Amino acid sequence: MQAMIFAAGLGTRLKPLTDTMPKALVRVGGEPLIKIVLDKLRKAGAGRIVVNVHHFANQIIEYLAENNNFGMDIHISIESEFLLDTGGGIRKALPLFIPHMPILIHNVDILSNVSLEDFYKSSNGHTATLLVSERKTKRYLLFDDDMKLKGWTNIETGEVKSPYGNINPKDYNMFAFSGIHVLREDAFPFMSDFPDKFGIMDFYLRMCDKIDIQGVFKKDLQLLDVGKLDTLKEAELFVKKQNENKFIQNP
């Protein structure tokens, strides 16, 4: 397995903490977010890992170096001039990946109970595989009964995005995206016409009629987006519970 951690964001929702540090180094339960994600990826069998950096990039680079990359094969993709967003970040990092091997992509601020190893295996040849759940949100991805991506909707505004034309969200299965996905190299040629900066979800929504984008629904998914100051305490309890569950399962 190889993976990419999105760690370049400004972390504006975590101000004032991120006025002096990157979001990736914000601590939850005594550990920086990036360490929590790295531990999960290592246990899942990840070999090479690429981390993109921008906001206080040197702090992340120095943290990893001081800890000898935690014994992992970690490569840094520096977005020095400006943020490239998630899609642009992936495309810039492509030379750092092992060719012909799917990439598991994970936001640095996402905590979950998912088995990354099992999810990676579930990608099963699809161009892109998105981990989704029934989490309550305003924005949902739309899937047909075969869990093929067909579009997106904002249920508050009624906005719909789809390359399939004027579709009715009520005709589709609505799931929330987790920020965890697997991408294969046959998607990369389709990125050539996109600008330097673009979001990977924008790419998925524009290309889902041309490439195979599959949703994987995990019914018992527990997921927390550590995006705001008021979620840090909840995140600490989440991590503590996950660690307790691992101890019970592996006494």
PDB file of C-alpha atoms in Angstrom:
ATOM      1  CA  MET A   1       0.000   0.000   0.000  1.00  0.00           C
ATOM      2  CA  GLN A   2       1.059   3.577  -0.643  1.00  0.00           C
ATOM      3  CA  ALA A   3      -0.727   6.617   0.698  1.00  0.00           C
ATOM      4  CA  MET A   4      -0.957  10.393   0.650  1.00  0.00           C
ATOM      5  CA  ILE A   5      -1.792  12.605   3.619  1.00  0.00           C
ATOM      6  CA  PHE A   6      -3.272  16.015   2.873  1.00  0.00           C
ATOM      7  CA  ALA A   7      -1.476  18.295   5.358  1.00  0.00           C
ATOM      8  CA  ALA A   8      -1.055  21.530   3.390  1.00  0.00           C
ATOM      9  CA  GLY A   9      -4.211  23.352   4.456  1.00  0.00           C
ATOM     10  CA  LEU A  10      -4.269  26.616   6.395  1.00  0.00           C
ATOM     11  CA  GLY A  11      -6.446  25.225   9.182  1.00  0.00           C
ATOM     12  CA  THR A  12      -8.379  28.481   9.454  1.00  0.00           C
ATOM     13  CA  ARG A  13     -11.172  26.869  11.470  1.00  0.00           C
ATOM     14  CA  LEU A  14      -8.621  25.950  14.159  1.00  0.00           C
ATOM     15  CA  LYS A  15      -7.396  29.483  14.743  1.00  0.00           C
ATOM     16  CA  PRO A  16      -5.743  30.741  16.912  1.00  0.00           C
ATOM     17  CA  LEU A  17      -3.835  27.429  17.220  1.00  0.00           C
ATOM     18  CA  THR A  18      -2.943  27.504  13.545  1.00  0.00           C
ATOM     19  CA  ASP A  19      -1.601  31.056  13.781  1.00  0.00           C
ATOM     20  CA  THR A  20       1.644  29.496  15.000  1.00  0.00           C
ATOM     21  CA  MET A  21       1.553  25.904  13.757  1.00  0.00           C
ATOM     22  CA  PRO A  22       0.142  23.779  10.924  1.00  0.00           C
ATOM     23  CA  LYS A  23      -3.068  21.858  11.470  1.00  0.00           C
ATOM     24  CA  ALA A  24      -1.115  18.610  11.130  1.00  0.00           C
ATOM     25  CA  LEU A  25       0.724  19.338  14.396  1.00  0.00           C
ATOM     26  CA  VAL A  26      -2.343  20.217  16.464  1.00  0.00           C
ATOM     27  CA  ARG A  27      -2.398  17.672  19.275  1.00  0.00           C
ATOM     28  CA  VAL A  28      -5.264  15.355  20.125  1.00  0.00           C
ATOM     29  CA  GLY A  29      -4.817  13.183  23.190  1.00  0.00           C
ATOM     30  CA  GLY A  30      -1.178  14.224  23.386  1.00  0.00           C
ATOM     31  CA  GLU A  31      -0.317  13.280  19.796  1.00  0.00           C
ATOM     32  CA  PRO A  32      -0.177  15.488  16.686  1.00  0.00           C
ATOM     33  CA  LEU A  33      -2.882  14.695  14.140  1.00  0.00           C
ATOM     34  CA  ILE A  34      -0.299  13.643  11.575  1.00  0.00           C
ATOM     35  CA  LYS A  35       1.190  11.111  14.016  1.00  0.00           C
ATOM     36  CA  ILE A  36      -2.256   9.586  14.605  1.00  0.00           C
ATOM     37  CA  VAL A  37      -2.838   9.185  10.861  1.00  0.00           C
ATOM     38  CA  LEU A  38       0.698   7.846  10.269  1.00  0.00           C
ATOM     39  CA  ASP A  39       0.226   5.227  13.000  1.00  0.00           C
ATOM     40  CA  LYS A  40      -3.021   4.101  11.393  1.00  0.00           C
ATOM     41  CA  LEU A  41      -1.406   3.880   7.962  1.00  0.00           C
ATOM     42  CA  ARG A  42       1.590   1.945   9.297  1.00  0.00           C
ATOM     43  CA  LYS A  43      -0.675  -0.595  10.981  1.00  0.00           C
ATOM     44  CA  ALA A  44      -2.572  -0.947   7.695  1.00  0.00           C
ATOM     45  CA  GLY A  45       0.656  -1.893   5.923  1.00  0.00           C
ATOM     46  CA  ALA A  46       1.452   1.363   4.136  1.00  0.00           C
ATOM     47  CA  GLY A  47       4.927   1.416   2.641  1.00  0.00           C
ATOM     48  CA  ARG A  48       5.529   4.725   0.908  1.00  0.00           C
ATOM     49  CA  ILE A  49       3.688   7.778   2.205  1.00  0.00           C
ATOM     50  CA  VAL A  50       3.606  11.229   0.598  1.00  0.00           C
ATOM     51  CA  VAL A  51       2.713  14.256   2.711  1.00  0.00           C
ATOM     52  CA  ASN A  52       1.909  17.566   1.047  1.00  0.00           C
ATOM     53  CA  VAL A  53       2.829  20.702   2.998  1.00  0.00           C
ATOM     54  CA  HIS A  54       2.391  24.466   2.708  1.00  0.00           C
ATOM     55  CA  HIS A  55       1.273  26.273   5.900  1.00  0.00           C
ATOM     56  CA  PHE A  56       4.266  26.229   8.315  1.00  0.00           C
ATOM     57  CA  ALA A  57       5.730  23.537   6.056  1.00  0.00           C
ATOM     58  CA  ASN A  58       9.107  23.525   7.820  1.00  0.00           C
ATOM     59  CA  GLN A  59       7.500  22.622  11.134  1.00  0.00           C
ATOM     60  CA  ILE A  60       6.058  19.425   9.629  1.00  0.00           C
ATOM     61  CA  ILE A  61       9.307  18.586   7.826  1.00  0.00           C
ATOM     62  CA  GLU A  62      11.327  19.121  11.014  1.00  0.00           C
ATOM     63  CA  TYR A  63       8.874  17.127  13.143  1.00  0.00           C
ATOM     64  CA  LEU A  64       9.126  14.135  10.832  1.00  0.00           C
ATOM     65  CA  ALA A  65      12.927  14.422  10.609  1.00  0.00           C
ATOM     66  CA  GLU A  66      13.308  14.670  14.393  1.00  0.00           C
ATOM     67  CA  ASN A  67      11.362  11.410  14.693  1.00  0.00           C
ATOM     68  CA  ASN A  68      13.232   9.682  11.838  1.00  0.00           C
ATOM     69  CA  ASN A  69       9.970   9.550   9.880  1.00  0.00           C
ATOM     70  CA  PHE A  70       8.782   7.064  12.523  1.00  0.00           C
ATOM     71  CA  GLY A  71      10.679   4.400  10.589  1.00  0.00           C
ATOM     72  CA  MET A  72       8.486   4.892   7.515  1.00  0.00           C
ATOM     73  CA  ASP A  73       9.275   5.756   3.895  1.00  0.00           C
ATOM     74  CA  ILE A  74       7.890   9.299   3.896  1.00  0.00           C
ATOM     75  CA  HIS A  75       8.283  11.776   1.032  1.00  0.00           C
ATOM     76  CA  ILE A  76       7.358  15.466   1.132  1.00  0.00           C
ATOM     77  CA  SER A  77       5.530  17.351  -1.622  1.00  0.00           C
ATOM     78  CA  ILE A  78       6.092  21.052  -0.963  1.00  0.00           C
ATOM     79  CA  GLU A  79       3.488  23.494  -2.244  1.00  0.00           C
ATOM     80  CA  SER A  80       5.636  26.529  -1.526  1.00  0.00           C
ATOM     81  CA  GLU A  81       4.152  29.293  -3.674  1.00  0.00           C
ATOM     82  CA  PHE A  82       0.427  28.679  -3.203  1.00  0.00           C
ATOM     83  CA  LEU A  83      -1.983  25.954  -2.187  1.00  0.00           C
ATOM     84  CA  LEU A  84      -2.936  23.658  -5.051  1.00  0.00           C
ATOM     85  CA  ASP A  85      -6.077  22.291  -3.373  1.00  0.00           C
ATOM     86  CA  THR A  86      -6.611  18.543  -3.122  1.00  0.00           C
ATOM     87  CA  GLY A  87      -6.640  17.679  -6.820  1.00  0.00           C
ATOM     88  CA  GLY A  88      -3.724  19.898  -7.706  1.00  0.00           C
ATOM     89  CA  GLY A  89      -1.856  18.561  -4.695  1.00  0.00           C
ATOM     90  CA  ILE A  90      -2.252  14.978  -5.880  1.00  0.00           C
ATOM     91  CA  ARG A  91      -1.119  15.833  -9.408  1.00  0.00           C
ATOM     92  CA  LYS A  92       1.983  17.685  -8.171  1.00  0.00           C
ATOM     93  CA  ALA A  93       2.931  14.732  -5.962  1.00  0.00           C
ATOM     94  CA  LEU A  94       2.642  12.103  -8.714  1.00  0.00           C
ATOM     95  CA  PRO A  95       6.426  11.760  -9.303  1.00  0.00           C
ATOM     96  CA  LEU A  96       6.834  10.723  -5.661  1.00  0.00           C
ATOM     97  CA  PHE A  97       4.554   7.695  -5.915  1.00  0.00           C
ATOM     98  CA  ILE A  98       5.390   4.151  -6.947  1.00  0.00           C
ATOM     99  CA  PRO A  99       3.989   3.648 -10.479  1.00  0.00           C
ATOM    100  CA  HIS A 100       1.075   1.284 -11.093  1.00  0.00           C
ATOM    101  CA  MET A 101       0.111   1.116  -7.407  1.00  0.00           C
ATOM    102  CA  PRO A 102      -3.178   2.583  -6.091  1.00  0.00           C
ATOM    103  CA  ILE A 103      -2.896   5.533  -3.697  1.00  0.00           C
ATOM    104  CA  LEU A 104      -4.890   5.689  -0.472  1.00  0.00           C
ATOM    105  CA  ILE A 105      -5.631   9.358   0.240  1.00  0.00           C
ATOM    106  CA  HIS A 106      -6.380  10.540   3.771  1.00  0.00           C
ATOM    107  CA  ASN A 107      -7.094  14.003   5.188  1.00  0.00           C
ATOM    108  CA  VAL A 108      -4.825  14.766   8.150  1.00  0.00           C
ATOM    109  CA  ASP A 109      -7.768  15.984  10.253  1.00  0.00           C
ATOM    110  CA  ILE A 110      -9.978  12.896   9.860  1.00  0.00           C
ATOM    111  CA  LEU A 111     -10.273  10.324  12.640  1.00  0.00           C
ATOM    112  CA  SER A 112     -12.184   7.098  12.016  1.00  0.00           C
ATOM    113  CA  ASN A 113     -12.653   3.478  13.019  1.00  0.00           C
ATOM    114  CA  VAL A 114     -12.310   2.179   9.459  1.00  0.00           C
ATOM    115  CA  SER A 115      -9.826  -0.580   8.621  1.00  0.00           C
ATOM    116  CA  LEU A 116      -7.694   1.190   6.017  1.00  0.00           C
ATOM    117  CA  GLU A 117      -6.264  -2.132   4.898  1.00  0.00           C
ATOM    118  CA  ASP A 118      -9.721  -3.565   4.163  1.00  0.00           C
ATOM    119  CA  PHE A 119     -10.856  -0.363   2.480  1.00  0.00           C
ATOM    120  CA  TYR A 120      -7.748  -0.297   0.289  1.00  0.00           C
ATOM    121  CA  LYS A 121      -8.439  -3.862  -0.825  1.00  0.00           C
ATOM    122  CA  SER A 122     -12.069  -2.968  -1.559  1.00  0.00           C
ATOM    123  CA  SER A 123     -10.955  -0.569  -4.309  1.00  0.00           C
ATOM    124  CA  ASN A 124     -10.722  -3.719  -6.444  1.00  0.00           C
ATOM    125  CA  GLY A 125      -9.732  -2.135  -9.753  1.00  0.00           C
ATOM    126  CA  HIS A 126     -12.025   0.901  -9.664  1.00  0.00           C
ATOM    127  CA  THR A 127     -10.455   4.133 -10.899  1.00  0.00           C
ATOM    128  CA  ALA A 128     -11.501   5.822  -7.667  1.00  0.00           C
ATOM    129  CA  THR A 129     -13.113   4.424  -4.536  1.00  0.00           C
ATOM    130  CA  LEU A 130     -14.736   6.760  -2.002  1.00  0.00           C
ATOM    131  CA  LEU A 131     -15.495   5.818   1.599  1.00  0.00           C
ATOM    132  CA  VAL A 132     -18.968   7.118   2.456  1.00  0.00           C
ATOM    133  CA  SER A 133     -21.480   6.966   5.285  1.00  0.00           C
ATOM    134  CA  GLU A 134     -24.942   8.139   6.333  1.00  0.00           C
ATOM    135  CA  ARG A 135     -23.474  10.982   8.403  1.00  0.00           C
ATOM    136  CA  LYS A 136     -25.774  14.008   8.589  1.00  0.00           C
ATOM    137  CA  THR A 137     -24.528  16.957   6.541  1.00  0.00           C
ATOM    138  CA  LYS A 138     -25.775  19.552   4.066  1.00  0.00           C
ATOM    139  CA  ARG A 139     -23.796  18.143   1.149  1.00  0.00           C
ATOM    140  CA  TYR A 140     -24.203  14.622  -0.188  1.00  0.00           C
ATOM    141  CA  LEU A 141     -22.763  12.537  -2.983  1.00  0.00           C
ATOM    142  CA  LEU A 142     -25.315  10.793  -5.200  1.00  0.00           C
ATOM    143  CA  PHE A 143     -24.884   7.130  -6.123  1.00  0.00           C
ATOM    144  CA  ASP A 144     -26.976   4.727  -8.184  1.00  0.00           C
ATOM    145  CA  ASP A 145     -27.963   1.300  -6.854  1.00  0.00           C
ATOM    146  CA  ASP A 146     -24.596  -0.111  -7.985  1.00  0.00           C
ATOM    147  CA  MET A 147     -22.850   2.600  -5.928  1.00  0.00           C
ATOM    148  CA  LYS A 148     -21.525   4.376  -9.012  1.00  0.00           C
ATOM    149  CA  LEU A 149     -21.037   8.102  -8.453  1.00  0.00           C
ATOM    150  CA  LYS A 150     -23.589  10.178 -10.369  1.00  0.00           C
ATOM    151  CA  GLY A 151     -23.438  13.616  -8.770  1.00  0.00           C
ATOM    152  CA  TRP A 152     -23.632  15.838  -5.710  1.00  0.00           C
ATOM    153  CA  THR A 153     -26.266  17.917  -3.967  1.00  0.00           C
ATOM    154  CA  ASN A 154     -26.593  20.542  -1.278  1.00  0.00           C
ATOM    155  CA  ILE A 155     -29.905  19.777   0.417  1.00  0.00           C
ATOM    156  CA  GLU A 156     -30.060  23.227   2.002  1.00  0.00           C
ATOM    157  CA  THR A 157     -29.726  25.218  -1.226  1.00  0.00           C
ATOM    158  CA  GLY A 158     -31.043  22.604  -3.663  1.00  0.00           C
ATOM    159  CA  GLU A 159     -27.904  22.882  -5.794  1.00  0.00           C
ATOM    160  CA  VAL A 160     -27.031  19.791  -7.873  1.00  0.00           C
ATOM    161  CA  LYS A 161     -23.840  18.989  -9.760  1.00  0.00           C
ATOM    162  CA  SER A 162     -23.720  16.140 -12.255  1.00  0.00           C
ATOM    163  CA  PRO A 163     -22.338  15.468 -15.735  1.00  0.00           C
ATOM    164  CA  TYR A 164     -25.525  13.477 -16.379  1.00  0.00           C
ATOM    165  CA  GLY A 165     -27.655  16.582 -16.762  1.00  0.00           C
ATOM    166  CA  ASN A 166     -30.636  17.698 -14.700  1.00  0.00           C
ATOM    167  CA  ILE A 167     -30.920  14.744 -12.310  1.00  0.00           C
ATOM    168  CA  ASN A 168     -33.228  14.471  -9.304  1.00  0.00           C
ATOM    169  CA  PRO A 169     -31.333  13.678  -6.063  1.00  0.00           C
ATOM    170  CA  LYS A 170     -34.375  11.769  -4.789  1.00  0.00           C
ATOM    171  CA  ASP A 171     -33.711   9.142  -7.458  1.00  0.00           C
ATOM    172  CA  TYR A 172     -30.315   8.314  -5.957  1.00  0.00           C
ATOM    173  CA  ASN A 173     -28.682   7.076  -2.783  1.00  0.00           C
ATOM    174  CA  MET A 174     -27.299  10.000  -0.771  1.00  0.00           C
ATOM    175  CA  PHE A 175     -24.136   9.484   1.271  1.00  0.00           C
ATOM    176  CA  ALA A 176     -21.577  11.749   2.936  1.00  0.00           C
ATOM    177  CA  PHE A 177     -17.937  11.629   1.875  1.00  0.00           C
ATOM    178  CA  SER A 178     -15.420  10.716   4.586  1.00  0.00           C
ATOM    179  CA  GLY A 179     -12.241  12.356   3.254  1.00  0.00           C
ATOM    180  CA  ILE A 180     -10.724   8.898   2.677  1.00  0.00           C
ATOM    181  CA  HIS A 181     -10.439   7.496  -0.843  1.00  0.00           C
ATOM    182  CA  VAL A 182      -8.301   5.366  -3.167  1.00  0.00           C
ATOM    183  CA  LEU A 183      -7.171   6.621  -6.555  1.00  0.00           C
ATOM    184  CA  ARG A 184      -5.575   4.693  -9.434  1.00  0.00           C
ATOM    185  CA  GLU A 185      -3.269   6.009 -12.106  1.00  0.00           C
ATOM    186  CA  ASP A 186      -5.758   5.623 -14.968  1.00  0.00           C
ATOM    187  CA  ALA A 187      -7.407   8.768 -13.548  1.00  0.00           C
ATOM    188  CA  PHE A 188      -4.328  10.925 -14.046  1.00  0.00           C
ATOM    189  CA  PRO A 189      -4.596  11.532 -17.816  1.00  0.00           C
ATOM    190  CA  PHE A 190      -8.050  13.034 -17.210  1.00  0.00           C
ATOM    191  CA  MET A 191      -6.450  15.692 -14.977  1.00  0.00           C
ATOM    192  CA  SER A 192      -4.449  17.229 -17.815  1.00  0.00           C
ATOM    193  CA  ASP A 193      -7.085  19.836 -18.718  1.00  0.00           C
ATOM    194  CA  PHE A 194      -7.590  20.976 -15.133  1.00  0.00           C
ATOM    195  CA  PRO A 195      -5.874  24.159 -13.822  1.00  0.00           C
ATOM    196  CA  ASP A 196      -2.930  24.103 -11.413  1.00  0.00           C
ATOM    197  CA  LYS A 197      -5.335  24.439  -8.491  1.00  0.00           C
ATOM    198  CA  PHE A 198      -8.437  22.247  -8.344  1.00  0.00           C
ATOM    199  CA  GLY A 199     -10.324  20.139  -5.836  1.00  0.00           C
ATOM    200  CA  ILE A 200     -10.346  16.375  -6.180  1.00  0.00           C
ATOM    201  CA  MET A 201     -14.090  16.283  -5.552  1.00  0.00           C
ATOM    202  CA  ASP A 202     -14.624  18.734  -8.411  1.00  0.00           C
ATOM    203  CA  PHE A 203     -12.603  16.328 -10.554  1.00  0.00           C
ATOM    204  CA  TYR A 204     -14.682  13.340  -9.468  1.00  0.00           C
ATOM    205  CA  LEU A 205     -17.952  15.138 -10.153  1.00  0.00           C
ATOM    206  CA  ARG A 206     -16.898  16.307 -13.612  1.00  0.00           C
ATOM    207  CA  MET A 207     -15.439  12.940 -14.631  1.00  0.00           C
ATOM    208  CA  CYS A 208     -17.816  10.411 -13.077  1.00  0.00           C
ATOM    209  CA  ASP A 209     -19.465   9.795 -16.458  1.00  0.00           C
ATOM    210  CA  LYS A 210     -16.068   8.977 -17.991  1.00  0.00           C
ATOM    211  CA  ILE A 211     -14.222   7.021 -15.295  1.00  0.00           C
ATOM    212  CA  ASP A 212     -15.262   4.356 -12.803  1.00  0.00           C
ATOM    213  CA  ILE A 213     -15.857   6.042  -9.436  1.00  0.00           C
ATOM    214  CA  GLN A 214     -17.262   3.680  -6.828  1.00  0.00           C
ATOM    215  CA  GLY A 215     -18.660   4.387  -3.377  1.00  0.00           C
ATOM    216  CA  VAL A 216     -18.060   2.036  -0.452  1.00  0.00           C
ATOM    217  CA  PHE A 217     -20.636   2.395   2.290  1.00  0.00           C
ATOM    218  CA  LYS A 218     -19.573   1.474   5.819  1.00  0.00           C
ATOM    219  CA  LYS A 219     -22.682   1.237   7.978  1.00  0.00           C
ATOM    220  CA  ASP A 220     -20.901   1.324  11.334  1.00  0.00           C
ATOM    221  CA  LEU A 221     -18.428   4.024  10.330  1.00  0.00           C
ATOM    222  CA  GLN A 222     -17.412   6.288  13.193  1.00  0.00           C
ATOM    223  CA  LEU A 223     -15.778   9.416  11.821  1.00  0.00           C
ATOM    224  CA  LEU A 224     -14.764  12.771  13.231  1.00  0.00           C
ATOM    225  CA  ASP A 225     -13.569  15.811  11.305  1.00  0.00           C
ATOM    226  CA  VAL A 226     -11.190  17.665  13.620  1.00  0.00           C
ATOM    227  CA  GLY A 227     -11.822  20.947  11.877  1.00  0.00           C
ATOM    228  CA  LYS A 228     -12.878  23.322  14.655  1.00  0.00           C
ATOM    229  CA  LEU A 229     -11.694  24.206  18.141  1.00  0.00           C
ATOM    230  CA  ASP A 230     -14.907  22.872  19.680  1.00  0.00           C
ATOM    231  CA  THR A 231     -14.224  19.416  18.195  1.00  0.00           C
ATOM    232  CA  LEU A 232     -10.839  18.976  19.917  1.00  0.00           C
ATOM    233  CA  LYS A 233     -12.323  17.700  23.181  1.00  0.00           C
ATOM    234  CA  GLU A 234     -14.605  15.379  21.249  1.00  0.00           C
ATOM    235  CA  ALA A 235     -11.578  14.211  19.262  1.00  0.00           C
ATOM    236  CA  GLU A 236      -9.687  13.368  22.462  1.00  0.00           C
ATOM    237  CA  LEU A 237     -12.597  11.223  23.655  1.00  0.00           C
ATOM    238  CA  PHE A 238     -12.813   9.621  20.196  1.00  0.00           C
ATOM    239  CA  VAL A 239      -9.121   8.658  20.209  1.00  0.00           C
ATOM    240  CA  LYS A 240      -9.345   7.390  23.784  1.00  0.00           C
ATOM    241  CA  LYS A 241     -12.324   5.193  22.895  1.00  0.00           C
ATOM    242  CA  GLN A 242     -10.585   3.824  19.814  1.00  0.00           C
ATOM    243  CA  ASN A 243      -7.500   2.966  21.848  1.00  0.00           C
ATOM    244  CA  GLU A 244      -9.615   1.278  24.515  1.00  0.00           C
ATOM    245  CA  ASN A 245     -11.375  -0.811  21.860  1.00  0.00           C
ATOM    246  CA  LYS A 246      -8.006  -1.916  20.451  1.00  0.00           C
ATOM    247  CA  PHE A 247      -6.876  -2.921  23.943  1.00  0.00           C
ATOM    248  CA  ILE A 248     -10.018  -5.001  24.481  1.00  0.00           C
ATOM    249  CA  GLN A 249      -9.595  -6.691  21.106  1.00  0.00           C
ATOM    250  CA  ASN A 250      -5.862  -7.278  21.623  1.00  0.00           C
ATOM    251  CA  PRO A 251      -5.343  -7.763  25.378  1.00  0.00           C
TER     252      PRO A 251
END
